[in-house]
Structure formats: C-alpha cells, structure tokens
Amino acid sequence: DPTGIITRGEMAKIICVVLNKGQDPNLGTVNSNTYTDTVGHWAAPYIEYCTTLGIVAGKGDGTFAPNDTVTASEASKMLLVALGYHDDDRGYNGDAWTVAVMRDAQSMGLLDGVTGQSANDAITRDNAAQMIFNALFATTKNAVMLPGGNVGAETVAYYTDGPSLAESRYNGLYAVTEMLTNYG
C-alpha cells in the first residue's frame, strides 16, 4: 500500500531499525513511559529509544500520539536529528519549527524524489521510504560543542560532515541493498 499513510509509532520503529544496521533492535520492556498514551503500545520501546536520542519529543502535552499520522515535517525532523543535527540549535522547536526543518530537509536532500507532499500533509508510505533511502546516503553531522548555551550546558559551535549512514552503519551498498530487500 505505497499510497497509504504511516503513523508516528511506525516512523519511530523505522528509524530504530535504520540506526541498528537494518535489524530490529532488541529494546526490551519499557519500565517508565515518557508519554501517557504509549503505555502498552507496541511501539513504546521504539518511541522511548528515539526520545532518549532526542529524535522525538512528543506533542508537548505529555503525549506522543503513536497512532496519529506522521507529517512530512515531523518525519523530516526525526531524520535530521537521527543524522546528527541538534533540534535546539537548528530551530526545530518553537513556532517556526516546520520552516527550519523543511529548510534543512531540502538542503540535505531528504526530499529528493518525494512527490505530492507538503510539510503538514500526512506522509505516504512511498514518500517515507524515499526519505529514509535519501537519509541513508545523506552526510551525517557531528556537532562541535563549546561550553555554555543552546544545547544543555553546551553550545553548538558548528557541524562537521561525517560519513553517510550507509557508510558508517552498513559497511557499504551491499548491506543497504540487503536491508531494503528485507524490510521493503
């Protein structure tokens, strides 16, 4: 169902698989849920893992809405943080977060080949797959930090480029092709 939509919980799982070399990670049982609406939800371990990495932050009201559709801007934000950007530094929160996210998603090439989507549309499965494929080959970002400021007790001074997720996580194109074949 390539034109079907993807949920926020599904996107969290996909990102966990991508970050775990194409394998479904064994995350165990969630003992303490960050969000009130993920208790007992099948995606709770993935959502909690993504929360600890700053990839997701919920809806701002103590909920995550795991069964809601994920928008193109939400999926982009998740992927950008997974690639190494810090949301506080890049403006991925606050009133204009969508503009900041879509700016970086476009410049990183995450939206290449994505068709018929605007930032606030629920993302289709085929467009989510295209964005994830693009993220595999995007340059990761390594923050160079200085004391004091915008990310906890430190400030992002600048970013350096790192290897793509495909290079650093999968040891080359063969493993990426294998992952895409196995997980569609």
Short mmCIF file of C-alpha atoms in Angstrom, two decimals:
data_model
loop_
_atom_site.label_atom_id
_atom_site.label_comp_id
_atom_site.label_asym_id
_atom_site.label_seq_id
_atom_site.Cartn_x
_atom_site.Cartn_y
_atom_site.Cartn_z
CA ASP A 1 0.00 0.00 0.00
CA PRO A 2 2.53 2.64 -1.12
CA THR A 3 -0.05 5.45 -1.06
CA GLY A 4 -1.20 4.55 2.46
CA ILE A 5 -0.07 6.70 5.35
CA ILE A 6 2.48 5.99 8.05
CA THR A 7 1.98 6.56 11.77
CA ARG A 8 4.24 8.27 14.28
CA GLY A 9 4.85 4.94 16.04
CA GLU A 10 5.77 3.23 12.77
CA MET A 11 8.21 6.02 11.91
CA ALA A 12 9.91 5.66 15.30
CA LYS A 13 10.37 1.93 14.65
CA ILE A 14 11.75 2.50 11.16
CA ILE A 15 14.31 4.97 12.47
CA CYS A 16 15.39 2.50 15.17
CA VAL A 17 15.89 -0.19 12.51
CA VAL A 18 17.89 2.19 10.32
CA LEU A 19 20.11 3.17 13.25
CA ASN A 20 20.59 -0.52 14.16
CA LYS A 21 22.21 -1.60 10.89
CA GLY A 22 18.90 -2.61 9.33
CA GLN A 23 17.98 -5.01 12.11
CA ASP A 24 15.06 -4.77 14.50
CA PRO A 25 16.75 -3.82 17.79
CA ASN A 26 16.01 -5.76 20.95
CA LEU A 27 14.98 -2.85 23.17
CA GLY A 28 13.37 -4.86 25.95
CA THR A 29 10.42 -3.77 28.03
CA VAL A 30 9.64 -0.16 28.84
CA ASN A 31 9.59 0.29 32.61
CA SER A 32 8.79 4.00 32.64
CA ASN A 33 6.90 5.67 29.81
CA THR A 34 7.70 9.27 28.92
CA TYR A 35 4.28 9.69 27.31
CA THR A 36 0.92 8.84 28.86
CA ASP A 37 -0.50 7.42 25.64
CA THR A 38 2.28 4.93 24.87
CA VAL A 39 1.74 2.66 27.90
CA GLY A 40 1.21 -0.84 26.48
CA HIS A 41 1.56 0.35 22.88
CA TRP A 42 3.52 -1.96 20.57
CA ALA A 43 5.84 0.92 19.52
CA ALA A 44 6.60 2.11 23.08
CA PRO A 45 10.19 0.73 23.14
CA TYR A 46 11.00 2.39 19.80
CA ILE A 47 9.42 5.66 20.87
CA GLU A 48 11.34 5.66 24.17
CA TYR A 49 14.62 4.91 22.38
CA CYS A 50 14.02 7.76 19.92
CA THR A 51 13.11 10.03 22.85
CA THR A 52 16.41 9.31 24.62
CA LEU A 53 18.26 10.30 21.43
CA GLY A 54 16.20 13.48 21.00
CA ILE A 55 14.76 12.23 17.72
CA VAL A 56 11.20 12.65 19.01
CA ALA A 57 9.82 14.89 21.73
CA GLY A 58 6.10 14.15 21.75
CA LYS A 59 3.28 16.62 21.33
CA GLY A 60 4.33 18.95 24.15
CA ASP A 61 1.46 17.90 26.41
CA GLY A 62 2.84 14.63 27.80
CA THR A 63 1.52 12.58 24.89
CA PHE A 64 3.09 11.17 21.74
CA ALA A 65 0.03 10.17 19.65
CA PRO A 66 1.65 6.98 18.30
CA ASN A 67 -1.35 6.11 16.09
CA ASP A 68 -1.62 9.56 14.50
CA THR A 69 -0.23 10.07 11.04
CA VAL A 70 3.28 11.47 10.77
CA THR A 71 3.58 14.58 8.63
CA ALA A 72 6.35 15.26 6.15
CA SER A 73 7.81 17.86 8.51
CA GLU A 74 7.67 15.52 11.51
CA ALA A 75 9.36 12.71 9.56
CA SER A 76 11.97 15.19 8.31
CA LYS A 77 12.71 16.39 11.86
CA MET A 78 13.13 12.81 13.08
CA LEU A 79 15.54 12.00 10.25
CA LEU A 80 17.53 15.23 10.62
CA VAL A 81 18.12 14.60 14.32
CA ALA A 82 19.00 10.96 13.57
CA LEU A 83 21.60 12.34 11.13
CA GLY A 84 23.16 14.41 13.92
CA TYR A 85 21.55 17.84 13.97
CA HIS A 86 20.51 19.22 17.39
CA ASP A 87 16.93 20.48 17.40
CA ASP A 88 17.62 23.31 19.87
CA ASP A 89 20.48 24.63 17.74
CA ARG A 90 18.69 24.30 14.38
CA GLY A 91 15.35 25.80 15.46
CA TYR A 92 13.37 22.55 15.28
CA ASN A 93 11.10 23.67 18.11
CA GLY A 94 9.00 26.75 18.77
CA ASP A 95 6.56 28.44 16.44
CA ALA A 96 8.64 28.28 13.24
CA TRP A 97 9.98 24.74 13.63
CA THR A 98 8.35 23.48 10.43
CA VAL A 99 10.12 26.13 8.34
CA ALA A 100 13.50 25.31 9.91
CA VAL A 101 13.02 21.58 9.46
CA MET A 102 11.90 21.79 5.84
CA ARG A 103 14.80 24.15 5.05
CA ASP A 104 17.32 21.61 6.33
CA ALA A 105 15.49 18.60 4.87
CA GLN A 106 15.60 20.25 1.45
CA SER A 107 19.28 21.20 1.71
CA MET A 108 20.25 17.72 2.97
CA GLY A 109 18.46 16.08 0.04
CA LEU A 110 15.92 14.25 2.21
CA LEU A 111 13.07 15.45 -0.02
CA ASP A 112 14.67 14.44 -3.34
CA GLY A 113 12.16 12.31 -5.23
CA VAL A 114 9.36 13.00 -2.73
CA THR A 115 6.25 13.96 -4.66
CA GLY A 116 2.83 15.36 -3.82
CA GLN A 117 3.65 16.21 -0.20
CA SER A 118 3.53 19.48 1.65
CA ALA A 119 5.07 19.96 5.08
CA ASN A 120 1.87 19.39 7.04
CA ASP A 121 0.47 16.52 4.96
CA ALA A 122 0.39 13.01 6.37
CA ILE A 123 3.30 11.32 4.62
CA THR A 124 2.60 8.41 2.33
CA ARG A 125 4.49 5.15 2.74
CA ASP A 126 6.26 5.51 -0.60
CA ASN A 127 7.42 9.04 0.23
CA ALA A 128 8.55 7.92 3.70
CA ALA A 129 10.58 5.13 2.06
CA GLN A 130 12.13 7.66 -0.33
CA MET A 131 13.05 9.98 2.55
CA ILE A 132 14.62 7.12 4.51
CA PHE A 133 16.56 6.00 1.44
CA ASN A 134 17.78 9.58 0.97
CA ALA A 135 18.77 9.73 4.66
CA LEU A 136 20.89 6.59 4.29
CA PHE A 137 23.09 8.42 1.80
CA ALA A 138 22.99 11.90 3.36
CA THR A 139 26.05 13.23 5.12
CA THR A 140 25.81 12.81 8.88
CA LYS A 141 26.52 15.81 11.08
CA ASN A 142 28.88 15.92 14.05
CA ALA A 143 28.36 18.86 16.38
CA VAL A 144 31.44 20.62 17.67
CA MET A 145 30.45 21.85 21.11
CA LEU A 146 31.58 24.75 23.30
CA PRO A 147 30.72 25.33 26.98
CA GLY A 148 27.52 27.20 27.83
CA GLY A 149 24.44 27.82 25.79
CA ASN A 150 21.83 26.39 23.49
CA VAL A 151 22.07 22.59 23.96
CA GLY A 152 22.02 21.86 27.67
CA ALA A 153 25.25 23.14 29.19
CA GLU A 154 26.93 23.44 25.79
CA THR A 155 26.55 25.38 22.56
CA VAL A 156 26.89 24.01 19.07
CA ALA A 157 29.75 26.00 17.55
CA TYR A 158 29.45 24.35 14.14
CA TYR A 159 28.91 20.98 12.47
CA THR A 160 31.41 18.85 10.62
CA ASP A 161 30.41 16.33 7.99
CA GLY A 162 30.61 12.65 8.82
CA PRO A 163 30.06 9.51 6.78
CA SER A 164 26.61 8.67 5.50
CA LEU A 165 24.54 6.21 7.50
CA ALA A 166 25.13 3.73 4.69
CA GLU A 167 28.90 4.11 5.04
CA SER A 168 29.04 4.16 8.82
CA ARG A 169 26.28 1.72 9.73
CA TYR A 170 26.04 -0.78 6.92
CA ASN A 171 29.57 -1.27 5.62
CA GLY A 172 28.69 -0.40 2.07
CA LEU A 173 25.99 -0.62 -0.52
CA TYR A 174 25.58 -4.42 -0.41
CA ALA A 175 24.25 -4.31 3.15
CA VAL A 176 21.96 -1.36 2.36
CA THR A 177 20.51 -3.25 -0.60
CA GLU A 178 20.03 -6.29 1.64
CA MET A 179 18.26 -4.18 4.29
CA LEU A 180 15.92 -2.57 1.75
CA THR A 181 15.12 -6.00 0.29
CA ASN A 182 14.36 -7.49 3.71
CA TYR A 183 12.39 -4.54 5.11
CA GLY A 184 10.88 -3.18 1.88
#
